[in-house]
Structures are given as structure tokens and as C-alpha cells.
């Protein structure tokens, strides 16, 4: 996520980084999302996920905030499985995704920034 961190720093985009696993931290993740919703914060959630990439789908089903899935190039398919898992979520599960390459976090950060700017205007 370093390219995203750099983009946020260069453009003075306020952001928060938290780490949760849809598999290992589900109750804590849902509590975090409930707190975020209750705060009425205008935010876009970047969900970094590899392999089965469950995180973006779990997050989008537990919040009304926009979610961008960020596939990680790892595992035997080098992230293609994560990209497909995010991009092929079923109808009614409105997560978006970005491409799979070394600048993927940058694209996610830029897209999130644009969405936030729309919400602020």
C-alpha cells in the first residue's frame, strides 16, 4: 500500500489505516464498521485482499460506504484469483476493484480521493 500512502501524503488526504481479516477478525471488523457508520464519516474503504479476497465482499455487506477492493499479487495465481473474486461478486454486493499490477494501490487511492471530493462538493 506504499504508493497509496505516498499519494495521500502528497495530496494531504486524511486517512486511517487499520488491519482486519475477514477470516480471523470478523467480529472486530464488524464492530469497526458499525463505529465508522455511527460516526457519519465520509469515507471510501480500500480493502486489500489476496487469494480468496473475501474482505471486500464482507465489508461492503456490512457498511453503506463505498468499497474499493485492492487485489494483492500473491499465491500460485499471482493475484488473478483475488482480482476475479472481487470483480465477480454477485449482484447486490457493490464493491468495485482496481487492476492488478504494482501501482494498484495508487489507482485505488486516486479513485477514493475522487469519490471523497465528490462527496465534499
Short mmCIF file of C-alpha atoms in Angstrom, two decimals:
data_model
loop_
_atom_site.label_atom_id
_atom_site.label_comp_id
_atom_site.label_asym_id
_atom_site.label_seq_id
_atom_site.Cartn_x
_atom_site.Cartn_y
_atom_site.Cartn_z
CA UNK A 1 0.00 0.00 0.00
CA UNK A 2 3.02 2.28 -0.05
CA UNK A 3 2.01 4.00 -3.33
CA UNK A 4 -1.36 4.83 -1.72
CA UNK A 5 0.33 6.22 1.40
CA UNK A 6 2.56 8.41 -0.75
CA UNK A 7 -0.41 9.69 -2.78
CA UNK A 8 -2.38 10.52 0.36
CA UNK A 9 0.61 12.34 1.84
CA UNK A 10 1.34 14.31 -1.35
CA UNK A 11 -2.30 15.39 -1.67
CA UNK A 12 -2.97 15.94 2.05
CA UNK A 13 -5.74 13.34 2.08
CA UNK A 14 -6.74 12.48 5.61
CA UNK A 15 -6.79 8.72 6.01
CA UNK A 16 -6.69 5.95 8.55
CA UNK A 17 -5.08 2.53 8.25
CA UNK A 18 -6.49 -0.46 10.09
CA UNK A 19 -5.86 -4.14 9.59
CA UNK A 20 -8.62 -6.72 9.84
CA UNK A 21 -9.07 -10.15 8.36
CA UNK A 22 -12.48 -11.33 7.17
CA UNK A 23 -11.38 -14.79 8.31
CA UNK A 24 -9.58 -14.15 11.59
CA UNK A 25 -11.05 -10.88 12.92
CA UNK A 26 -14.65 -10.86 11.71
CA UNK A 27 -16.34 -9.70 14.97
CA UNK A 28 -13.78 -6.91 15.40
CA UNK A 29 -14.13 -5.92 11.74
CA UNK A 30 -17.90 -5.65 12.01
CA UNK A 31 -17.59 -3.61 15.22
CA UNK A 32 -15.17 -1.26 13.47
CA UNK A 33 -17.56 -0.81 10.54
CA UNK A 34 -20.50 -0.14 12.86
CA UNK A 35 -18.46 2.54 14.64
CA UNK A 36 -17.44 4.10 11.36
CA UNK A 37 -21.06 4.21 10.20
CA UNK A 38 -22.18 5.71 13.53
CA UNK A 39 -19.56 8.46 13.23
CA UNK A 40 -21.08 9.62 9.91
CA UNK A 41 -17.59 9.93 8.49
CA UNK A 42 -17.46 10.41 4.73
CA UNK A 43 -15.02 7.72 3.70
CA UNK A 44 -14.09 5.27 0.99
CA UNK A 45 -12.79 1.94 2.22
CA UNK A 46 -9.82 0.36 0.48
CA UNK A 47 -9.89 -3.38 1.17
CA UNK A 48 -6.58 -5.04 0.39
CA UNK A 49 -7.05 -8.75 -0.19
CA UNK A 50 -5.30 -11.71 -1.71
CA UNK A 51 -6.16 -15.27 -2.65
CA UNK A 52 -9.89 -15.74 -1.93
CA UNK A 53 -10.22 -11.97 -1.38
CA UNK A 54 -13.17 -12.30 1.00
CA UNK A 55 -12.57 -8.94 2.69
CA UNK A 56 -14.13 -6.54 0.14
CA UNK A 57 -17.34 -8.55 -0.08
CA UNK A 58 -17.65 -8.90 3.68
CA UNK A 59 -17.00 -5.19 4.19
CA UNK A 60 -19.43 -4.00 1.53
CA UNK A 61 -22.20 -6.12 3.06
CA UNK A 62 -21.62 -4.50 6.47
CA UNK A 63 -21.47 -0.82 5.52
CA UNK A 64 -23.11 1.71 3.22
CA UNK A 65 -19.75 3.34 2.48
CA UNK A 66 -18.11 2.83 -0.92
CA UNK A 67 -15.64 -0.06 -1.05
CA UNK A 68 -12.73 -0.50 -3.43
CA UNK A 69 -11.15 -3.95 -3.48
CA UNK A 70 -7.38 -3.90 -3.91
CA UNK A 71 -6.15 -7.30 -5.14
CA UNK A 72 -2.74 -8.44 -3.96
CA UNK A 73 -0.38 -10.20 -6.38
CA UNK A 74 0.34 -13.30 -4.29
CA UNK A 75 -0.22 -17.04 -4.27
CA UNK A 76 0.03 -19.54 -7.12
CA UNK A 77 -2.06 -17.37 -9.47
CA UNK A 78 -0.15 -14.19 -8.59
CA UNK A 79 -3.33 -12.35 -7.56
CA UNK A 80 -5.55 -13.22 -10.51
CA UNK A 81 -7.75 -15.23 -8.14
CA UNK A 82 -8.12 -12.19 -5.87
CA UNK A 83 -8.95 -9.92 -8.81
CA UNK A 84 -11.60 -12.32 -10.06
CA UNK A 85 -13.04 -12.86 -6.59
CA UNK A 86 -13.56 -9.12 -6.17
CA UNK A 87 -14.71 -8.29 -9.69
CA UNK A 88 -17.17 -11.18 -9.82
CA UNK A 89 -19.06 -10.51 -6.60
CA UNK A 90 -22.76 -11.23 -7.11
CA UNK A 91 -25.45 -8.66 -7.80
CA UNK A 92 -26.33 -6.61 -4.73
CA UNK A 93 -22.72 -6.66 -3.49
CA UNK A 94 -21.45 -3.34 -4.88
CA UNK A 95 -17.71 -3.46 -4.33
CA UNK A 96 -15.50 -2.06 -7.06
CA UNK A 97 -11.94 -3.07 -7.81
CA UNK A 98 -8.80 -1.83 -9.48
CA UNK A 99 -6.40 -3.66 -11.76
CA UNK A 100 -3.64 -6.00 -10.71
CA UNK A 101 -0.16 -4.52 -11.01
CA UNK A 102 2.45 -2.78 -8.84
CA UNK A 103 0.58 0.57 -8.99
CA UNK A 104 -2.77 -0.93 -7.96
CA UNK A 105 -2.68 0.80 -4.54
CA UNK A 106 -2.04 4.14 -6.26
CA UNK A 107 -5.07 3.69 -8.52
CA UNK A 108 -7.22 2.77 -5.52
CA UNK A 109 -6.04 5.85 -3.61
CA UNK A 110 -6.69 8.14 -6.56
CA UNK A 111 -10.18 6.71 -7.10
CA UNK A 112 -11.01 7.02 -3.40
CA UNK A 113 -9.80 10.63 -3.39
CA UNK A 114 -12.03 11.49 -6.34
CA UNK A 115 -15.05 9.91 -4.67
CA UNK A 116 -14.39 11.86 -1.48
CA UNK A 117 -14.02 15.09 -3.43
CA UNK A 118 -17.44 14.48 -4.99
CA UNK A 119 -18.96 13.95 -1.55
CA UNK A 120 -17.44 17.21 -0.30
CA UNK A 121 -18.66 19.35 -3.20
#
